[in-house]
CSV table of C-alpha atoms in Angstrom, one decimal:
chain,number,residue,atom,x,y,z
A,266,MET,CA,89.2,112.3,85.3
A,267,ASN,CA,90.5,115.4,86.9
A,268,ASP,CA,88.5,118.1,88.8
A,269,ALA,CA,89.5,121.0,90.9
A,270,ALA,CA,90.4,118.7,93.8
A,271,GLY,CA,92.6,116.5,91.6
A,272,PRO,CA,92.2,112.9,90.2
A,273,VAL,CA,89.4,110.8,91.5
A,274,LEU,CA,90.7,107.5,92.9
A,275,LYS,CA,88.5,104.4,92.7
A,276,THR,CA,88.7,102.4,95.9
A,277,ALA,CA,88.3,98.6,96.3
A,278,PHE,CA,86.3,96.7,98.8
A,279,PRO,CA,87.4,95.1,102.1
A,280,PRO,CA,88.2,91.4,101.9
A,281,ILE,CA,85.8,88.6,102.3
A,282,VAL,CA,87.5,86.4,104.8
A,283,GLY,CA,86.6,84.0,107.6
A,284,PRO,CA,88.8,83.1,110.5
A,285,ASP,CA,89.9,79.7,109.1
A,286,ALA,CA,90.5,80.8,105.5
A,287,ARG,CA,93.2,78.7,103.7
A,288,LEU,CA,93.0,80.0,100.2
A,289,LEU,CA,93.1,83.6,99.0
A,290,ILE,CA,91.7,84.5,95.5
A,291,LEU,CA,93.0,87.8,94.3
A,292,GLY,CA,91.7,90.0,91.6
A,293,SER,CA,93.2,93.3,90.4
A,294,MET,CA,90.6,96.0,91.0
A,295,PRO,CA,86.8,96.0,90.8
A,296,GLY,CA,85.3,97.1,87.5
A,297,GLU,CA,82.6,99.8,87.1
A,298,ALA,CA,79.6,97.4,87.5
A,299,SER,CA,81.1,95.9,90.7
A,300,LEU,CA,81.8,99.3,92.1
A,301,ARG,CA,78.3,100.5,91.5
A,302,GLN,CA,76.8,97.4,93.1
A,303,ARG,CA,79.4,97.3,95.9
A,304,GLN,CA,79.9,93.6,95.1
A,305,TYR,CA,82.9,91.6,94.0
A,306,TYR,CA,82.5,90.4,90.4
A,307,GLY,CA,79.2,92.3,89.9
A,308,HIS,CA,79.3,92.4,86.1
A,309,PRO,CA,76.6,90.0,84.9
A,310,ARG,CA,78.9,88.5,82.3
A,311,ASN,CA,81.8,87.9,84.7
A,312,ALA,CA,82.3,84.2,85.1
A,313,PHE,CA,83.6,84.2,88.7
A,314,TRP,CA,80.4,83.5,90.5
A,315,PRO,CA,79.2,80.8,87.9
A,316,ILE,CA,82.6,79.1,88.3
A,317,MET,CA,82.5,79.2,92.1
A,318,GLY,CA,78.9,77.9,91.8
A,319,ALA,CA,80.2,74.9,89.7
A,320,LEU,CA,83.2,74.2,92.0
A,321,LEU,CA,81.5,74.8,95.3
A,322,GLY,CA,77.8,74.0,94.6
A,323,ILE,CA,76.6,77.5,95.2
A,324,PRO,CA,73.1,77.7,93.6
A,325,PRO,CA,73.0,80.1,90.7
A,326,GLN,CA,70.1,82.0,92.2
A,327,ALA,CA,71.9,82.6,95.5
A,328,ASP,CA,72.1,86.2,96.5
A,329,TYR,CA,75.4,88.0,97.1
A,330,ALA,CA,75.4,87.4,100.9
A,331,ALA,CA,74.9,83.7,100.4
A,332,ARG,CA,77.7,83.5,97.8
A,333,CYS,CA,80.1,85.3,100.2
A,334,ALA,CA,79.0,83.0,103.1
A,335,ALA,CA,79.7,80.0,100.9
A,336,LEU,CA,83.2,81.2,100.1
A,337,LYS,CA,83.9,81.6,103.9
A,338,ALA,CA,82.4,78.1,104.6
A,339,HIS,CA,84.8,76.7,102.0
A,340,ARG,CA,87.7,78.5,103.7
A,341,ILE,CA,88.2,80.9,100.7
A,342,ALA,CA,89.1,84.5,101.1
A,343,LEU,CA,88.5,87.0,98.3
A,344,TRP,CA,90.2,90.4,97.8
A,345,ASP,CA,91.9,92.6,95.3
A,346,VAL,CA,95.6,93.5,95.1
A,347,ILE,CA,94.9,97.2,94.4
A,348,ALA,CA,93.2,99.2,97.1
A,349,ALA,CA,92.8,102.4,95.1
A,350,CYS,CA,93.8,103.8,91.7
A,351,GLU,CA,92.8,106.1,88.9
A,352,ARG,CA,91.2,104.2,86.0
A,353,PRO,CA,88.9,105.5,83.4
A,354,GLY,CA,86.4,102.6,82.7
A,355,SER,CA,86.8,99.0,83.8
A,356,LEU,CA,89.8,97.6,81.9
A,357,ASP,CA,93.0,96.7,83.8
A,358,GLN,CA,95.0,98.2,80.9
A,359,ALA,CA,93.5,101.6,81.7
A,360,ILE,CA,94.8,101.6,85.3
A,361,ARG,CA,97.2,104.6,85.7
A,362,ALA,CA,100.3,102.9,87.3
A,363,GLU,CA,101.5,106.0,89.1
A,364,THR,CA,98.2,106.2,91.1
A,365,VAL,CA,98.1,102.5,92.3
A,366,ARG,CA,98.0,101.9,96.0
A,367,VAL,CA,98.0,98.3,97.1
A,368,ASN,CA,96.2,96.7,100.0
A,369,ASP,CA,97.9,96.1,103.3
A,370,PHE,CA,98.8,92.4,102.9
A,371,ALA,CA,101.0,92.2,106.0
A,372,ALA,CA,98.1,93.2,108.2
A,373,PHE,CA,95.7,90.9,106.2
A,374,PHE,CA,98.0,87.8,106.7
A,375,ALA,CA,98.3,88.6,110.4
A,376,LEU,CA,94.5,88.4,110.7
A,377,ALA,CA,94.2,85.3,108.4
A,378,PRO,CA,97.3,83.2,109.4
A,379,ALA,CA,96.0,79.9,108.0
A,380,ILE,CA,96.1,81.1,104.4
A,381,ASP,CA,98.8,79.1,102.6
A,382,ARG,CA,97.9,79.5,98.9
A,383,ILE,CA,97.0,82.4,96.6
A,384,LEU,CA,95.2,82.1,93.3
A,385,PHE,CA,95.3,85.1,90.9
A,386,ASN,CA,92.2,85.8,88.9
A,387,GLY,CA,94.2,86.9,85.8
A,388,GLY,CA,97.5,88.3,84.9
A,389,THR,CA,97.2,91.9,86.2
A,390,ALA,CA,96.5,90.6,89.7
A,391,GLU,CA,99.5,88.4,89.6
A,392,ARG,CA,101.8,91.0,88.1
A,393,GLU,CA,100.8,93.8,90.6
A,394,TYR,CA,101.1,91.4,93.5
A,395,ARG,CA,104.5,90.1,92.6
A,396,ARG,CA,105.8,93.6,91.7
A,397,ARG,CA,104.3,95.8,94.5
A,398,VAL,CA,103.4,93.4,97.3
A,399,LEU,CA,105.6,90.4,97.4
A,400,PRO,CA,108.9,92.3,98.1
A,401,THR,CA,107.3,93.9,101.2
A,402,LEU,CA,106.2,90.6,102.8
A,403,SER,CA,108.0,88.4,105.3
A,404,ARG,CA,109.9,85.4,104.0
A,405,PRO,CA,107.2,82.8,104.8
A,406,HIS,CA,104.6,84.9,102.9
A,407,GLN,CA,107.0,85.3,100.0
A,408,ARG,CA,107.2,81.5,99.7
A,409,MET,CA,103.5,80.9,99.7
A,410,ARG,CA,102.2,78.8,96.9
A,411,MET,CA,100.8,81.0,94.1
A,412,HIS,CA,99.1,80.1,90.8
A,413,ARG,CA,97.5,82.3,88.1
A,414,LEU,CA,94.3,81.3,86.5
A,415,PRO,CA,92.5,82.8,83.5
A,416,SER,CA,90.7,86.0,84.3
A,417,THR,CA,87.0,85.5,84.7
A,418,SER,CA,86.4,89.0,83.3
A,419,PRO,CA,84.2,89.4,80.2
A,420,ALA,CA,87.1,91.4,78.8
A,421,ASN,CA,89.0,88.0,78.6
A,422,ALA,CA,87.0,87.1,75.5
A,423,GLY,CA,89.7,84.8,74.2
A,424,LEU,CA,88.4,82.0,76.3
A,425,ARG,CA,84.8,80.7,76.5
A,426,PHE,CA,83.2,80.1,79.9
A,427,GLU,CA,83.8,76.3,79.5
A,428,GLN,CA,87.5,76.9,79.0
A,429,LYS,CA,87.7,79.2,82.0
A,430,LEU,CA,85.8,76.7,84.1
A,431,ALA,CA,88.1,73.8,82.9
A,432,ALA,CA,91.2,75.8,84.0
A,433,TRP,CA,89.8,76.5,87.4
A,434,ARG,CA,88.5,72.9,87.8
A,435,GLN,CA,91.8,71.5,86.6
A,436,LEU,CA,93.7,73.3,89.3
A,437,ARG,CA,91.4,71.8,91.9
A,438,GLU,CA,91.9,68.3,90.5
A,439,ARG,CA,95.7,68.6,90.2
A,440,SER,CA,96.5,70.2,93.5
A,441,PRO,CA,96.0,69.5,97.2
A,442,LEU,CA,93.5,72.4,97.3
A,443,ASP,CA,90.7,71.4,99.6
A,444,LEU,CA,87.5,73.2,98.8
A,445,SER,CA,85.3,71.2,101.1
A,446,PRO,CA,83.5,73.3,103.8
A,447,GLY,CA,85.4,73.8,107.0
A,448,ASP,CA,84.1,72.9,110.4
A,449,GLY,CA,84.7,76.4,111.8
A,450,HIS,CA,88.1,75.4,113.3
A,451,SER,CA,91.5,75.9,111.7
A,452,PRO,CA,93.0,72.7,110.5
């Protein structure tokens, strides 16, 4: 969309992160429903919050603030790779590559030094991170453990909710990922 002032960039949200976060879940860029609500994964058919509810015991009726607090209590940070971009609609395929600006991950990792693992919520998040962010990071951050999971987006219609949940749950069962609540102190 162009107007007299030029293209309109959509901008993402600040991270949800506590001081003892160990795991960073990265999406690509919030969709239209999320941007309108000013909430991560705000589309009612996005499976992210139901999956987190199943994995972390967050009640389905919990409001957004309680869900965010639960992530922090479990030492999980949430953010997007893309800070701003031009994108008509909500689909990742519609992101205009030449307009992408990524978030400042060097500054983020300085503020959240205990993070030692990244989970990508879908292929676009992983691709953009590896292409645009990873080469700019220090060697220790380049070597961080990373794993892509199926996108929780309703646009990922090739997988049913149960399949998405199984993939996210399988990772927890196969890995040393500890999703138990923290005690407020870094391990």
